[in-house]
Backbone as JSON Lines, residues from 0, in Angstrom:
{"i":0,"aa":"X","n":[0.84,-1.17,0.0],"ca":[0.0,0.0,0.0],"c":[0.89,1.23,0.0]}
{"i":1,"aa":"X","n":[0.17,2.67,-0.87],"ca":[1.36,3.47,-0.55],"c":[0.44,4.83,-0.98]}
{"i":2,"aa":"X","n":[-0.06,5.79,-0.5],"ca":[-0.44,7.09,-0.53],"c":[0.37,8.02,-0.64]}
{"i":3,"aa":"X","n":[-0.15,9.16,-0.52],"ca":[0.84,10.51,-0.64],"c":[0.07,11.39,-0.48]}
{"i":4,"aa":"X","n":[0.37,12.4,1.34],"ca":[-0.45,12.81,1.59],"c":[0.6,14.19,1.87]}
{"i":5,"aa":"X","n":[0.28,14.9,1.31],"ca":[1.13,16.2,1.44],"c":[2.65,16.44,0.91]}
{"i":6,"aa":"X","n":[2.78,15.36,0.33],"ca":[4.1,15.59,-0.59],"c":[5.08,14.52,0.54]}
{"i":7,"aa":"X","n":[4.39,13.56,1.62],"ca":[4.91,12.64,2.65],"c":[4.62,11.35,1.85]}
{"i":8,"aa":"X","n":[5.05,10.38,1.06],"ca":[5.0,9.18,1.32],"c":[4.82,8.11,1.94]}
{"i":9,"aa":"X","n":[3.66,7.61,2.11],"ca":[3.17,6.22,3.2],"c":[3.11,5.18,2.55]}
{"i":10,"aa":"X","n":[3.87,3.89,3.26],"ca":[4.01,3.14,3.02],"c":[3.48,1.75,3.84]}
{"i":11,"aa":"X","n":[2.72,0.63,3.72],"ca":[2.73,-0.42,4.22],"c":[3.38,-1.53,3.18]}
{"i":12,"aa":"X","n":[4.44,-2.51,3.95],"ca":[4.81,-3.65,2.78],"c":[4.48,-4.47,3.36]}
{"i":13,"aa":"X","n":[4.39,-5.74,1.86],"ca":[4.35,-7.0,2.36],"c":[5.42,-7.82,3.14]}
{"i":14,"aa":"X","n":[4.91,-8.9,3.46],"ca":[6.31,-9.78,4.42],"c":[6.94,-8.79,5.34]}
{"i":15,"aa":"X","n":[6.54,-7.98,6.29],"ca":[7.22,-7.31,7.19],"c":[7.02,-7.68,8.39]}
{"i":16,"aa":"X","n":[7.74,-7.62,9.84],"ca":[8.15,-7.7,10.8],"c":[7.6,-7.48,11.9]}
{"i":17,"aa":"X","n":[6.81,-7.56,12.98],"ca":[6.07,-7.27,14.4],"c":[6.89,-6.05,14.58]}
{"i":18,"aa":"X","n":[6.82,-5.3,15.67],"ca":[5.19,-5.1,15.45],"c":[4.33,-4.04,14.31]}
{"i":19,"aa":"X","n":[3.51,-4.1,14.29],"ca":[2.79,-3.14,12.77],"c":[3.2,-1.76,13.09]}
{"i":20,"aa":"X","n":[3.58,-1.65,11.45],"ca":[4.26,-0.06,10.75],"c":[4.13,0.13,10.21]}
{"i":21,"aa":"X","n":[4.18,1.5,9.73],"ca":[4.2,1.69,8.39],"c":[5.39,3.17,8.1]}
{"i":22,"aa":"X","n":[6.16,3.19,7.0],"ca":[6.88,3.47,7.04],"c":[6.62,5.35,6.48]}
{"i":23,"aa":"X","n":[6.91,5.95,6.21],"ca":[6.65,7.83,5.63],"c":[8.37,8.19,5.15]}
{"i":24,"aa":"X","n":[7.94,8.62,4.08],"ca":[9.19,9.13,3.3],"c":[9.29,10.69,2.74]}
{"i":25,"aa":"X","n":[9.91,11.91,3.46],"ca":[9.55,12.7,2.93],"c":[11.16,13.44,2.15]}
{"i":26,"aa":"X","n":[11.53,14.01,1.4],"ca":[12.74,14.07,0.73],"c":[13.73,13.05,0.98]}
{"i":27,"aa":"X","n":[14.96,13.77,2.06],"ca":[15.81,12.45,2.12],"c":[15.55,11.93,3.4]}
{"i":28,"aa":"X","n":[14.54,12.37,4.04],"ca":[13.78,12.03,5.66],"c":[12.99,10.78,5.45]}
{"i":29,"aa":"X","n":[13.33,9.44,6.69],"ca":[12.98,8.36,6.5],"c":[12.37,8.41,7.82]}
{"i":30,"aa":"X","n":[10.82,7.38,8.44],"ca":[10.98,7.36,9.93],"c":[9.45,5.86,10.05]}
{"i":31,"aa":"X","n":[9.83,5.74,10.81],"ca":[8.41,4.43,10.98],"c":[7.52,4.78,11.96]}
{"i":32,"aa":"X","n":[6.31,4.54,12.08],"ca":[5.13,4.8,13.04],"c":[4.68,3.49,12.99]}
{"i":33,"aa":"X","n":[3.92,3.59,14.64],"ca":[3.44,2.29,14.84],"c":[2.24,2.9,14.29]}
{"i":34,"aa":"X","n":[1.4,1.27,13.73],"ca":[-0.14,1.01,13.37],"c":[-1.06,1.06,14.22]}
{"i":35,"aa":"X","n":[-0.69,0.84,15.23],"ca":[-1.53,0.78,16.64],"c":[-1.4,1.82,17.6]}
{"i":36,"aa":"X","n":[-0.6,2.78,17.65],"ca":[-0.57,4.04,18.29],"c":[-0.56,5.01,17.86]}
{"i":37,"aa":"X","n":[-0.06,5.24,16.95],"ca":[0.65,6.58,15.86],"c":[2.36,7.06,16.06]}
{"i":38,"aa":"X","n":[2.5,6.47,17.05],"ca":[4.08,7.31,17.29],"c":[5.49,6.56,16.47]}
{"i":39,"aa":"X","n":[5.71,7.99,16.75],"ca":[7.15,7.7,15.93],"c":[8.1,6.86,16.05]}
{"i":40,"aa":"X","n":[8.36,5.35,15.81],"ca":[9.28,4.43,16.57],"c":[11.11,4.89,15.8]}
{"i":41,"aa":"X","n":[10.91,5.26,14.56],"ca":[12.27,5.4,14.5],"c":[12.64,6.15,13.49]}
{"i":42,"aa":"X","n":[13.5,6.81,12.95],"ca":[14.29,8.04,12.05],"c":[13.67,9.41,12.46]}
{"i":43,"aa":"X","n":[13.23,10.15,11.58],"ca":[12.94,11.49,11.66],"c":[12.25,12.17,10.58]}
{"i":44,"aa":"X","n":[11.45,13.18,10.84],"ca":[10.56,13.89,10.02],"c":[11.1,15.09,10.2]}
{"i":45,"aa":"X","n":[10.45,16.15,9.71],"ca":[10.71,17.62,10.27],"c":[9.37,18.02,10.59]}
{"i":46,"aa":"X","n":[9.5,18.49,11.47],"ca":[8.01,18.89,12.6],"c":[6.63,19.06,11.83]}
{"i":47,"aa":"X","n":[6.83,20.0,10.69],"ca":[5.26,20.57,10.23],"c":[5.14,19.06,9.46]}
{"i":48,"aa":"X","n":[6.01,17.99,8.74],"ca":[5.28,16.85,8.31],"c":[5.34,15.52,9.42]}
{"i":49,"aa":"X","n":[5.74,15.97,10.22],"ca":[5.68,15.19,11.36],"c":[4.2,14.79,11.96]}
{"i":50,"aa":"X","n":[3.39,16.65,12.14],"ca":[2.49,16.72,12.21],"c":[1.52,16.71,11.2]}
{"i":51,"aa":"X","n":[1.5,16.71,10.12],"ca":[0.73,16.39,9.22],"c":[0.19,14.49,9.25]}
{"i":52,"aa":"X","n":[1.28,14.13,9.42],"ca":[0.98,12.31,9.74],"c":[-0.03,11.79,10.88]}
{"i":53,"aa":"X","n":[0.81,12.86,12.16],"ca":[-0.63,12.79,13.36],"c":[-1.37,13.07,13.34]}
{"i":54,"aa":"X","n":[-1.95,13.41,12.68],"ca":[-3.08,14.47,11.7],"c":[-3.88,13.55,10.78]}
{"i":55,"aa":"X","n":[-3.05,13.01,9.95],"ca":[-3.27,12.0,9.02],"c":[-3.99,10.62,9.93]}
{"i":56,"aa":"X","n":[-3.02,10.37,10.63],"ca":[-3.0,8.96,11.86],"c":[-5.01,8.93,12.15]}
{"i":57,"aa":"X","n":[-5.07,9.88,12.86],"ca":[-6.2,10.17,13.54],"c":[-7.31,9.37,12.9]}
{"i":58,"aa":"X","n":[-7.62,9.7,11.42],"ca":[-8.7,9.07,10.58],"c":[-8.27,7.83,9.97]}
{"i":59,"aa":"X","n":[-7.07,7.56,9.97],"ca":[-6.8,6.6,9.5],"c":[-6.77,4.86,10.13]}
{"i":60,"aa":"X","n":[-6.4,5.35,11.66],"ca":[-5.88,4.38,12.63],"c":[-6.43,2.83,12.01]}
{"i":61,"aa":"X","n":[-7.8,2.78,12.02],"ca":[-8.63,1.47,11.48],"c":[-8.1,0.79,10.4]}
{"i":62,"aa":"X","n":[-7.74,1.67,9.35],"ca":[-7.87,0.71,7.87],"c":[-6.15,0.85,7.94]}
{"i":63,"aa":"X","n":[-5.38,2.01,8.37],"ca":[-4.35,0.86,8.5],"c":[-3.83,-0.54,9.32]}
{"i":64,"aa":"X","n":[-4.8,-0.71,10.24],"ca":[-4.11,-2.03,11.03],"c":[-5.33,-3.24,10.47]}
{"i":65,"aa":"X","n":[-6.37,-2.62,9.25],"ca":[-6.76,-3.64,8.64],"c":[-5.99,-4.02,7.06]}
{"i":66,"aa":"X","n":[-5.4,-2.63,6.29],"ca":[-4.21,-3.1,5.54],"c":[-2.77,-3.54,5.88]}
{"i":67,"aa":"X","n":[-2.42,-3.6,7.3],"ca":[-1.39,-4.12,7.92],"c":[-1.76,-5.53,7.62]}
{"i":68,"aa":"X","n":[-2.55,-6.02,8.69],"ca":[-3.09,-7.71,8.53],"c":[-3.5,-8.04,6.9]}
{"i":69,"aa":"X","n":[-3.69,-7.63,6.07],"ca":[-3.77,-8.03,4.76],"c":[-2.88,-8.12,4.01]}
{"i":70,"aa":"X","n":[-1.75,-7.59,4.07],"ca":[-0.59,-7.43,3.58],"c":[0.37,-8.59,3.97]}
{"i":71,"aa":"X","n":[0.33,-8.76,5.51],"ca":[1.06,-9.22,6.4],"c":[-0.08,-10.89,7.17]}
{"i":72,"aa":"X","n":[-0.57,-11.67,6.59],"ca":[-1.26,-11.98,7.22],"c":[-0.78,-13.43,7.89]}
{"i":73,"aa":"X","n":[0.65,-13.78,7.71],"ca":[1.44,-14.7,8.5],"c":[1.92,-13.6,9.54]}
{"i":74,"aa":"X","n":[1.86,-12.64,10.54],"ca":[1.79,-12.2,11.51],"c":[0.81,-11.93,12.36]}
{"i":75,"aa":"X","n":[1.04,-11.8,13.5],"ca":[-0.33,-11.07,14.51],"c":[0.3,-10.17,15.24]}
{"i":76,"aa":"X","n":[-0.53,-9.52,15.83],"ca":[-0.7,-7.84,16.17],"c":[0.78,-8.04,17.51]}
């Protein structure tokens, strides 16, 4: 799966790793968020698209941890 929501790149892949993520790509800025909370587990954003994602997160929370498990469906939560 992969959107583009403000010039940020979102990503869910297949065959990936516990616990659920999804990954945001914005120039040469890389960083992962959990599926199940929203927070930032690792790299970096720069603040105003940082917040655009938590922003994003909010409406989204559901259908990504139902395109997580579809993608991924030899894992559990």
């Amino acid at each position: 799966m992969k959107v583009l929501i403000h010039g940020i790149e979102i990503t869910i892949r297949k065959r990936e790793h516990n616990p659920p993520h999804f990954h945001a790509m914005y120039n040469d800025y890389k960083a992962v968020f959990s599926v199940l909370s929203g927070e930032l587990t690792e790299g970096h954003l720069p603040a105003a698209q940082l917040k655009k994602i938590r922003i994003w997160y909010i409406g989204k929370a559901e259908m990504l941890l139902r395109k997580w498990k579809e993608l991924n469906p030899h894992l559990r939560e």
